[in-house]
Tab-separated table of C-alpha atoms and ligand atoms in Angstrom:
chain	number	residue	atom	x	y	z
A	1	UNK	CA	0.000	0.000	0.000
A	2	UNK	CA	1.854	3.094	-1.224
A	3	UNK	CA	1.101	6.495	0.283
A	4	UNK	CA	1.152	9.565	-1.932
A	5	UNK	CA	1.380	13.066	-0.536
A	6	UNK	CA	-0.260	15.060	-3.323
A	7	UNK	CA	0.082	18.811	-2.885
A	8	UNK	CA	-2.279	21.198	-4.640
A	9	UNK	CA	-4.751	18.363	-5.214
A	10	UNK	CA	-7.743	20.699	-5.038
A	11	UNK	CA	-6.570	22.608	-8.109
A	12	UNK	CA	-7.112	21.771	-11.754
A	13	UNK	CA	-4.431	19.175	-12.555
A	14	UNK	CA	-4.083	17.939	-8.972
A	15	UNK	CA	-7.799	17.123	-8.742
A	16	UNK	CA	-7.677	15.311	-12.072
A	17	UNK	CA	-4.631	13.373	-10.849
A	18	UNK	CA	-6.352	12.343	-7.599
A	19	UNK	CA	-9.354	11.088	-9.600
A	20	UNK	CA	-7.131	9.315	-12.124
A	21	UNK	CA	-5.113	7.522	-9.437
A	22	UNK	CA	-8.061	6.457	-7.291
A	23	UNK	CA	-9.798	5.107	-10.397
A	24	UNK	CA	-6.727	3.221	-11.476
A	25	UNK	CA	-5.460	1.810	-8.163
A	26	UNK	CA	-7.407	0.399	-5.238
A	27	UNK	CA	-4.279	-0.219	-3.146
A	28	UNK	CA	-2.941	3.304	-2.635
A	29	UNK	CA	-3.449	6.064	-0.076
A	30	UNK	CA	-3.620	9.680	-1.125
A	31	UNK	CA	-3.160	12.548	1.299
A	32	UNK	CA	-4.082	15.811	-0.394
A	33	UNK	CA	-2.378	18.861	1.129
A	34	UNK	CA	-3.839	22.056	-0.263
A	35	UNK	CA	-3.977	25.613	1.039
A	36	UNK	CA	-7.237	26.287	-0.810
A	37	UNK	CA	-6.173	29.535	-2.407
A	38	UNK	CA	-8.576	31.133	-4.898
A	39	UNK	CA	-7.599	28.283	-7.281
A	40	UNK	CA	-8.258	25.416	-4.874
A	41	UNK	CA	-11.793	24.075	-4.840
A	42	UNK	CA	-13.032	21.137	-2.779
A	43	UNK	CA	-15.986	20.846	-5.120
A	44	UNK	CA	-13.469	19.298	-7.546
A	45	UNK	CA	-13.168	16.332	-5.172
A	46	UNK	CA	-16.723	15.990	-3.873
A	47	UNK	CA	-17.260	12.552	-5.401
A	48	UNK	CA	-14.224	11.023	-3.679
A	49	UNK	CA	-14.479	12.780	-0.307
A	50	UNK	CA	-15.688	9.585	1.368
A	51	UNK	CA	-13.176	7.263	-0.316
A	52	UNK	CA	-11.320	5.439	2.459
A	53	UNK	CA	-8.056	5.702	0.529
A	54	UNK	CA	-8.243	9.501	0.383
A	55	UNK	CA	-7.839	12.250	2.964
A	56	UNK	CA	-7.682	16.027	2.754
A	57	UNK	CA	-5.523	18.370	4.833
A	58	UNK	CA	-5.906	22.099	4.448
A	59	UNK	CA	-2.505	23.729	4.757
A	60	UNK	CA	0.422	25.480	3.173
A	61	UNK	CA	3.395	23.646	1.649
A	62	UNK	CA	5.533	26.363	3.267
A	63	UNK	CA	4.350	25.307	6.743
A	64	UNK	CA	7.293	23.398	8.225
A	65	UNK	CA	5.500	22.076	11.305
A	66	UNK	CA	2.499	20.826	9.374
A	67	UNK	CA	4.535	19.051	6.686
A	68	UNK	CA	6.808	17.489	9.335
A	69	UNK	CA	3.715	16.254	11.162
A	70	UNK	CA	2.366	14.661	7.979
A	71	UNK	CA	5.656	12.828	7.478
A	72	UNK	CA	5.830	11.803	11.152
A	73	UNK	CA	2.299	10.395	11.136
A	74	UNK	CA	2.397	8.682	7.732
A	75	UNK	CA	4.923	6.522	5.886
A	76	UNK	CA	4.885	8.698	2.782
A	77	UNK	CA	6.329	7.008	-0.297
A	78	UNK	CA	5.817	9.656	-2.938
A	79	UNK	CA	5.462	13.420	-2.888
A	80	UNK	CA	3.710	14.694	-6.025
A	81	UNK	CA	4.080	18.451	-5.949
A	82	UNK	CA	1.374	20.251	-7.901
A	83	UNK	CA	0.912	23.073	-5.378
A	84	UNK	CA	1.796	26.346	-7.013
A	85	UNK	CA	0.673	29.769	-7.998
A	86	UNK	CA	0.062	28.994	-11.648
A	87	UNK	CA	-1.237	31.993	-13.580
A	88	UNK	CA	1.189	34.133	-15.602
A	89	UNK	CA	-1.002	37.265	-15.544
A	90	UNK	CA	-1.223	37.166	-11.747
A	91	UNK	CA	2.548	36.701	-11.520
A	92	UNK	CA	3.063	39.885	-13.516
A	93	UNK	CA	0.966	41.788	-10.968
A	94	UNK	CA	2.087	40.046	-7.761
A	95	UNK	CA	5.396	38.179	-8.159
A	96	UNK	CA	6.237	37.671	-4.455
A	97	UNK	CA	3.657	34.976	-3.707
A	98	UNK	CA	4.998	33.017	-6.684
A	99	UNK	CA	8.468	32.950	-5.153
A	100	UNK	CA	7.071	32.064	-1.738
A	101	UNK	CA	4.880	29.135	-2.793
A	102	UNK	CA	6.692	27.878	-5.867
A	103	UNK	CA	10.288	28.196	-4.664
A	104	UNK	CA	10.241	28.266	-0.851
A	105	UNK	CA	7.306	25.855	-0.597
A	106	UNK	CA	9.064	23.333	-2.833
A	107	UNK	CA	12.283	23.643	-0.819
A	108	UNK	CA	10.336	23.059	2.394
A	109	UNK	CA	8.810	19.882	0.946
A	110	UNK	CA	12.170	18.697	-0.400
A	111	UNK	CA	13.897	19.263	2.886
A	112	UNK	CA	11.342	17.503	5.034
A	113	UNK	CA	11.079	14.579	2.586
A	114	UNK	CA	14.871	14.286	2.577
A	115	UNK	CA	15.010	14.213	6.375
A	116	UNK	CA	12.281	11.566	6.516
A	117	UNK	CA	13.703	9.371	3.763
A	118	UNK	CA	17.476	9.588	4.344
A	119	UNK	CA	19.159	6.559	5.879
A	120	UNK	CA	22.829	5.816	6.312
A	121	UNK	CA	24.450	5.613	2.895
A	122	UNK	CA	21.445	6.849	0.948
A	123	UNK	CA	17.677	6.872	0.904
A	124	UNK	CA	15.007	4.346	1.857
A	125	UNK	CA	13.989	2.160	-1.090
A	126	UNK	CA	10.996	3.095	-3.233
A	127	UNK	CA	10.707	6.764	-2.322
A	128	UNK	CA	10.362	9.539	-4.862
A	129	UNK	CA	9.826	13.290	-4.996
A	130	UNK	CA	7.929	14.171	-8.145
A	131	UNK	CA	8.077	17.828	-9.180
A	132	UNK	CA	5.357	18.884	-11.603
A	133	UNK	CA	6.856	21.634	-13.706
A	134	UNK	CA	6.112	23.386	-16.945
A	135	UNK	CA	7.528	23.884	-20.439
A	136	UNK	CA	7.499	27.623	-19.689
A	137	UNK	CA	10.872	27.242	-17.925
A	138	UNK	CA	12.450	26.897	-21.394
A	139	UNK	CA	11.280	30.345	-22.478
A	140	UNK	CA	9.889	30.974	-25.934
A	141	UNK	CA	10.459	29.352	-29.323
A	142	UNK	CA	10.693	30.942	-32.745
A	143	UNK	CA	8.826	29.521	-35.743
A	144	UNK	CA	10.772	26.233	-35.710
A	145	UNK	CA	12.240	23.757	-33.220
A	146	UNK	CA	10.982	22.161	-30.003
A	147	UNK	CA	11.829	22.126	-26.318
A	148	UNK	CA	14.040	19.184	-25.365
A	149	UNK	CA	14.987	18.286	-21.788
A	150	UNK	CA	18.449	19.670	-22.662
A	151	UNK	CA	17.130	23.034	-23.889
A	152	UNK	CA	18.670	25.772	-21.701
A	153	UNK	CA	16.328	27.205	-19.097
A	154	UNK	CA	15.327	30.738	-20.072
A	155	UNK	CA	12.149	31.762	-18.234
A	156	UNK	CA	10.591	35.159	-18.869
A	157	UNK	CA	7.599	35.673	-16.583
A	158	UNK	CA	7.754	35.785	-12.785
A	159	UNK	CA	5.670	32.568	-12.903
A	160	UNK	CA	8.094	30.681	-15.116
A	161	UNK	CA	11.109	32.117	-13.273
A	162	UNK	CA	9.695	30.843	-9.980
A	163	UNK	CA	9.016	27.395	-11.497
A	164	UNK	CA	12.607	27.391	-12.793
A	165	UNK	CA	13.809	28.208	-9.276
A	166	UNK	CA	11.936	25.219	-7.875
A	167	UNK	CA	13.159	22.921	-10.664
A	168	UNK	CA	16.730	23.903	-9.886
A	169	UNK	CA	16.251	23.217	-6.182
A	170	UNK	CA	14.934	19.752	-7.064
A	171	UNK	CA	18.019	19.248	-9.234
A	172	UNK	CA	20.229	20.448	-6.382
A	173	UNK	CA	18.714	17.860	-4.015
A	174	UNK	CA	19.553	15.156	-6.537
A	175	UNK	CA	23.031	16.455	-7.359
A	176	UNK	CA	23.967	17.078	-3.726
A	177	UNK	CA	22.201	14.380	-1.705
A	178	UNK	CA	21.291	11.883	-4.469
A	179	UNK	CA	17.700	12.277	-3.348
A	180	UNK	CA	15.308	10.232	-5.545
A	181	UNK	CA	13.560	12.872	-7.639
A	182	UNK	CA	11.960	13.348	-11.028
A	183	UNK	CA	10.796	16.512	-12.729
A	184	UNK	CA	8.173	16.640	-15.471
A	185	UNK	CA	7.776	19.646	-17.751
A	186	UNK	CA	4.412	19.717	-19.389
A	187	UNK	CA	2.793	21.889	-22.025
A	188	UNK	CA	-0.537	23.733	-21.562
A	189	UNK	CA	-3.225	21.474	-20.081
A	190	UNK	CA	-6.969	21.709	-20.635
A	191	UNK	CA	-9.923	19.654	-19.418
A	192	UNK	CA	-12.389	19.367	-16.516
A	193	UNK	CA	-12.023	21.530	-13.383
A	194	UNK	CA	-9.770	24.163	-14.965
A	195	UNK	CA	-10.133	27.543	-13.282
A	196	UNK	CA	-11.659	30.098	-15.669
A	197	UNK	CA	-8.733	32.510	-15.581
A	198	UNK	CA	-6.933	30.254	-18.092
A	199	UNK	CA	-7.632	30.641	-21.804
A	200	UNK	CA	-9.890	27.668	-22.625
A	201	UNK	CA	-12.364	27.709	-19.690
A	202	UNK	CA	-12.403	31.509	-19.817
A	203	UNK	CA	-13.439	31.429	-23.475
A	204	UNK	CA	-16.100	28.764	-22.907
A	205	UNK	CA	-17.573	30.615	-19.939
A	206	UNK	CA	-17.540	34.002	-21.668
A	207	UNK	CA	-19.153	32.552	-24.810
A	208	UNK	CA	-21.947	30.993	-22.782
A	209	UNK	CA	-22.552	34.345	-21.065
A	210	UNK	CA	-22.231	36.356	-24.311
A	211	UNK	CA	-19.250	38.230	-22.874
A	212	UNK	CA	-16.292	39.527	-24.879
A	213	UNK	CA	-13.486	37.090	-25.621
A	214	UNK	CA	-10.248	38.908	-24.726
A	215	UNK	CA	-7.474	38.034	-27.185
A	216	UNK	CA	-4.046	39.288	-26.169
A	217	UNK	CA	-2.031	41.031	-28.901
A	218	UNK	CA	-2.644	39.642	-32.383
A	219	UNK	CA	-3.854	36.206	-31.203
A	220	UNK	CA	-0.982	34.517	-33.033
A	221	UNK	CA	0.873	33.208	-29.954
A	222	UNK	CA	1.133	29.433	-30.015
A	223	UNK	CA	0.624	26.933	-27.191
A	224	UNK	CA	0.990	23.132	-27.330
A	225	UNK	CA	-2.238	21.742	-25.807
A	226	UNK	CA	-2.455	18.534	-23.789
A	227	UNK	CA	-5.618	16.926	-22.426
A	228	UNK	CA	-5.184	16.775	-18.648
A	229	UNK	CA	-5.832	13.030	-18.362
A	230	UNK	CA	-2.867	12.360	-20.650
A	231	UNK	CA	-0.745	14.475	-18.320
A	232	UNK	CA	-1.926	12.458	-15.287
A	233	UNK	CA	-1.087	9.235	-17.082
A	234	UNK	CA	2.414	10.515	-17.811
A	235	UNK	CA	3.028	11.514	-14.187
A	236	UNK	CA	1.973	8.062	-13.020
A	237	UNK	CA	4.385	6.497	-15.526
A	238	UNK	CA	7.256	8.721	-14.419
A	239	UNK	CA	6.620	7.930	-10.739
A	240	UNK	CA	6.737	4.219	-11.534
A	241	UNK	CA	9.370	4.062	-14.244
A	242	UNK	CA	11.248	7.359	-14.513
A	243	UNK	CA	14.985	7.131	-14.056
A	244	UNK	CA	16.007	8.843	-10.818
A	245	UNK	CA	17.231	12.403	-11.267
A	246	UNK	CA	15.809	12.714	-14.780
A	247	UNK	CA	13.593	15.368	-16.336
A	248	UNK	CA	10.790	14.323	-18.711
A	249	UNK	CA	9.008	16.653	-21.128
A	250	UNK	CA	5.308	15.944	-21.641
A	251	UNK	CA	3.444	17.184	-24.692
A	252	UNK	CA	1.932	15.832	-27.822
A	253	UNK	CA	2.497	18.065	-30.869
A	254	UNK	CA	-0.852	19.801	-30.557
A	255	UNK	CA	0.197	23.341	-31.366
A	256	UNK	CA	-2.500	25.909	-32.014
A	257	UNK	CA	-2.526	29.702	-32.230
A	258	UNK	CA	-4.749	31.335	-29.632
A	259	UNK	CA	-7.007	32.528	-32.440
A	260	UNK	CA	-7.465	28.921	-33.630
A	261	UNK	CA	-8.570	28.011	-30.103
A	262	UNK	CA	-10.996	30.947	-29.990
A	263	UNK	CA	-12.540	30.017	-33.347
A	264	UNK	CA	-12.772	26.306	-32.520
A	265	UNK	CA	-14.749	27.074	-29.356
A	266	UNK	CA	-16.988	29.655	-31.057
A	267	UNK	CA	-17.749	27.299	-33.960
A	268	UNK	CA	-18.581	24.353	-31.721
A	269	UNK	CA	-20.873	26.367	-29.465
A	270	UNK	CA	-22.503	28.134	-32.410
A	271	UNK	CA	-23.271	24.882	-34.210
A	272	UNK	CA	-24.312	22.857	-31.174
A	273	UNK	CA	-25.524	25.137	-28.413
A	274	UNK	CA	-26.211	28.807	-29.111
A	275	UNK	CA	-26.448	30.671	-32.434
A	276	UNK	CA	-25.635	33.955	-30.656
A	277	UNK	CA	-22.073	32.783	-30.022
A	278	UNK	CA	-20.242	34.300	-32.993
A	279	UNK	CA	-16.904	35.886	-33.870
A	280	UNK	CA	-18.426	39.266	-32.958
A	281	UNK	CA	-17.505	38.425	-29.354
A	282	UNK	CA	-13.772	38.480	-30.180
A	283	UNK	CA	-12.095	41.526	-28.606
A	284	UNK	CA	-8.446	42.296	-29.088
A	285	UNK	CA	-6.925	43.606	-25.849
A	286	UNK	CA	-3.510	44.905	-24.909
A	287	UNK	CA	-0.840	42.224	-25.092
A	288	UNK	CA	0.512	40.487	-21.995
A	289	UNK	CA	3.872	41.940	-20.890
A	290	UNK	CA	6.754	39.725	-22.035
A	291	UNK	CA	4.254	37.417	-23.782
A	292	UNK	CA	6.043	34.205	-24.869
A	293	UNK	CA	5.447	33.632	-28.578
A	294	UNK	CA	5.484	29.874	-28.935
A	295	UNK	CA	5.766	26.714	-26.829
A	296	UNK	CA	6.311	23.301	-28.403
A	297	UNK	CA	7.387	20.093	-26.660
A	298	UNK	CA	9.501	17.281	-28.066
A	299	UNK	CA	8.175	14.227	-26.156
A	300	UNK	CA	10.650	11.704	-27.625
A	301	UNK	CA	12.331	10.897	-24.293
A	302	UNK	CA	9.172	9.941	-22.377
A	303	UNK	CA	7.863	8.082	-25.437
A	304	UNK	CA	11.063	6.064	-25.911
A	305	UNK	CA	11.780	5.365	-22.233
A	306	UNK	CA	8.293	4.903	-20.799
A	307	UNK	CA	6.049	4.328	-23.798
A	308	UNK	CA	3.888	7.379	-23.076
A	309	UNK	CA	1.918	9.076	-25.824
A	310	UNK	CA	-1.098	11.393	-25.703
A	311	UNK	CA	-4.255	9.359	-26.310
A	312	UNK	CA	-6.638	12.284	-26.707
A	313	UNK	CA	-6.400	14.366	-29.867
A	314	UNK	CA	-7.170	18.042	-29.579
A	315	UNK	CA	-10.347	17.623	-31.624
A	316	UNK	CA	-11.691	15.053	-29.162
A	317	UNK	CA	-10.332	16.739	-26.008
A	318	UNK	CA	-11.778	20.157	-26.740
A	319	UNK	CA	-15.251	18.686	-27.312
A	320	UNK	CA	-15.020	16.723	-24.050
A	321	UNK	CA	-13.926	19.903	-22.247
A	322	UNK	CA	-16.736	22.036	-23.658
A	323	UNK	CA	-19.228	19.309	-22.848
A	324	UNK	CA	-17.905	19.042	-19.282
A	325	UNK	CA	-18.333	22.782	-18.841
A	326	UNK	CA	-21.882	22.612	-20.226
A	327	UNK	CA	-22.736	19.746	-17.876
A	328	UNK	CA	-21.189	21.521	-14.874
A	329	UNK	CA	-22.529	25.053	-15.166
A	330	UNK	CA	-23.167	25.234	-11.429
A	331	UNK	CA	-19.478	24.550	-10.764
A	332	UNK	CA	-18.547	27.487	-12.982
A	333	UNK	CA	-21.228	29.742	-11.503
A	334	UNK	CA	-20.006	29.003	-7.979
A	335	UNK	CA	-16.488	30.068	-8.933
A	336	UNK	CA	-17.399	33.140	-10.922
A	337	UNK	CA	-19.261	34.779	-8.071
A	338	UNK	CA	-16.087	35.263	-5.997
A	339	UNK	CA	-12.517	36.353	-6.380
A	340	UNK	CA	-12.482	35.669	-10.103
A	341	UNK	CA	-15.052	38.366	-10.805
A	342	UNK	CA	-13.127	41.006	-8.905
A	343	UNK	CA	-9.923	39.943	-10.589
A	344	UNK	CA	-11.388	40.228	-14.054
A	345	UNK	CA	-12.997	43.579	-13.327
A	346	UNK	CA	-9.456	44.822	-12.771
A	347	UNK	CA	-8.070	43.007	-15.799
A	348	UNK	CA	-10.614	44.599	-18.101
A	349	UNK	CA	-9.634	48.081	-16.890
A	350	UNK	CA	-6.540	47.789	-19.156
B	1	LIG	P1	-4.072	25.529	-10.131
B	1	LIG	O1	-3.744	26.970	-9.956
B	1	LIG	O2	-5.357	25.135	-10.757
B	1	LIG	O3	-3.996	24.788	-8.712
B	1	LIG	C1	-2.994	25.025	-7.787
B	1	LIG	C2	-3.415	24.383	-6.472
B	1	LIG	O4	-2.348	24.595	-5.521
B	1	LIG	C3	-4.675	24.992	-5.860
B	1	LIG	O5	-5.521	23.979	-5.382
B	1	LIG	C4	-4.137	25.841	-4.710
B	1	LIG	O6	-5.063	25.973	-3.627
B	1	LIG	C5	-2.901	25.065	-4.297
B	1	LIG	N1	-1.896	25.898	-3.622
B	1	LIG	C6	-1.435	27.102	-4.007
B	1	LIG	N2	-0.529	27.549	-3.131
B	1	LIG	C7	-0.399	26.589	-2.180
B	1	LIG	C8	0.396	26.466	-1.015
B	1	LIG	N3	1.247	27.430	-0.656
B	1	LIG	N4	0.292	25.341	-0.272
B	1	LIG	C9	-0.590	24.353	-0.619
B	1	LIG	N5	-1.378	24.435	-1.704
B	1	LIG	C10	-1.282	25.535	-2.486
B	1	LIG	O7	-2.840	24.932	-10.934
B	1	LIG	P2	-2.803	23.764	-12.025
B	1	LIG	O8	-3.114	24.329	-13.346
B	1	LIG	O9	-3.559	22.621	-11.510
B	1	LIG	O10	-1.251	23.411	-12.011
B	1	LIG	C11	-0.725	22.430	-11.121
B	1	LIG	C12	0.773	22.355	-11.319
B	1	LIG	O11	1.070	22.012	-12.661
B	1	LIG	C13	1.496	23.665	-11.039
B	1	LIG	O12	2.687	23.365	-10.371
B	1	LIG	C14	1.773	24.223	-12.425
B	1	LIG	O13	2.927	25.016	-12.412
B	1	LIG	C15	1.961	22.956	-13.234
B	1	LIG	N6	1.620	23.051	-14.666
B	1	LIG	C16	0.401	23.521	-15.045
B	1	LIG	C17	0.084	23.558	-16.410
B	1	LIG	C18	-1.264	24.031	-16.875
B	1	LIG	O14	-1.482	24.133	-18.088
B	1	LIG	N7	-2.222	24.284	-16.005
B	1	LIG	C19	1.023	23.145	-17.362
B	1	LIG	C20	2.257	22.663	-16.926
B	1	LIG	C21	2.541	22.623	-15.573
B	2	LIG	P1	-2.979	30.900	-20.297
B	2	LIG	O1	-4.164	30.008	-20.336
B	2	LIG	O2	-2.931	31.989	-19.279
B	2	LIG	O3	-1.706	29.950	-20.186
B	2	LIG	P2	-0.118	30.326	-20.339
B	2	LIG	O4	0.038	31.782	-20.342
B	2	LIG	O5	0.463	29.703	-19.121
B	2	LIG	O6	0.317	29.684	-21.606
B	2	LIG	O7	-2.838	31.585	-21.721
B	2	LIG	C1	-2.730	30.813	-22.900
B	2	LIG	C2	-2.526	31.746	-24.065
B	2	LIG	O8	-3.719	32.513	-24.252
B	2	LIG	C3	-1.423	32.771	-23.843
B	2	LIG	O9	-0.770	33.006	-25.085
B	2	LIG	C4	-2.149	34.026	-23.402
B	2	LIG	C5	-3.455	33.921	-24.147
B	2	LIG	N1	-4.635	34.504	-23.473
B	2	LIG	C6	-5.472	35.387	-24.162
B	2	LIG	O10	-5.242	35.733	-25.337
B	2	LIG	N2	-6.564	35.869	-23.514
B	2	LIG	C7	-6.862	35.539	-22.219
B	2	LIG	O11	-7.876	36.047	-21.661
B	2	LIG	C8	-6.004	34.619	-21.534
B	2	LIG	C9	-6.288	34.218	-20.120
B	2	LIG	C10	-4.901	34.121	-22.211
């Protein structure tokens, strides 16, 4: 019976991962440590609340006493660190919290895991610290080429710089102490439970409410989209089979310009749900500061070593995501009555 300490499990990818793992394995324990910031939502986990293999602890990954207590009271085998401040636009406005959670929080987890797992001459067998990172640490691509694990780190936003800081601390714990770690760097995720500050759920929600669709700059920036379940599958594979100390890129050659995403969502909703959803809703707004032009992952390493590939094409994944949002309108309404509304009032002032 392996015990996973999942941090940030009430957020978008973390909640999907908790669901994925509890569906796949009946012989694991998951402890979900989440601070419940604006992005954490226990509604994402309502259906598994009563699962005997799952427990929730509200708390901060920076809290030394709390994390030490969790390690003292449980034989934790894996830390899967999703907890982070994750939105680039917020990081441009308020960088400090990104450094605190993403860098200092990760170091706190690393340090306490190291102390719990270290034995004379090394580490207890079967332990692993899994850092969930992002392709944004590599910076921005031109028209050609892809991010490899060997691509130099060149982050631009306070978000990606803070994720780079945490990645390098994970690397330092491997290089210095030989701590069993892996880092995954994934491209843009989409799917159920994504907070509507990110492009895809924001567009779906705004379309359904006949609100403007804010497109930054010329709409020609490119992201490499991955359905969240494929990401969860990759993390599970890296935990089980990733070579210690290695970094694995996760992405599936699904590059789209932002404008292609906007039009795909408009067309689907127009044809299937609401004729009033049209391109008239598109509104060009001021570009994001330091806006990375293009992300594109080369997934050869994880494919060759672990046999991972993305099962869900973008065409299928985007329909599933829209459908999930249509079927879970109450979830979206509950979120959009709080912090998100105030945040976007300020955003639109630009
Ligand atoms: P999210 O913002 O939806 O969720 C983050 C979760 O972390 C929330 O539940 C929040 O309450 C929690 N949290 C924040 N600060 C915390 C703290 N100090 N202590 C404990 N919990 C805290 O983020 P997401 O999109 O699910 O991303 C999860 C991870 O994956 C992040 O590390 C992110 O950098 C990485 N990632 C995300 C994407 C993407 O497209 N969303 C792509 C690649 C990598
Ligand atoms: P986002 O979902 O914030 O992810 P990231 O910045 O981490 O890639 O943004 C995805 C792309 O969409 C990015 O190029 C910025 C752009 N974007 C818009 O054009 N309008 C929006 O309202 C948002 C949130 C993003």
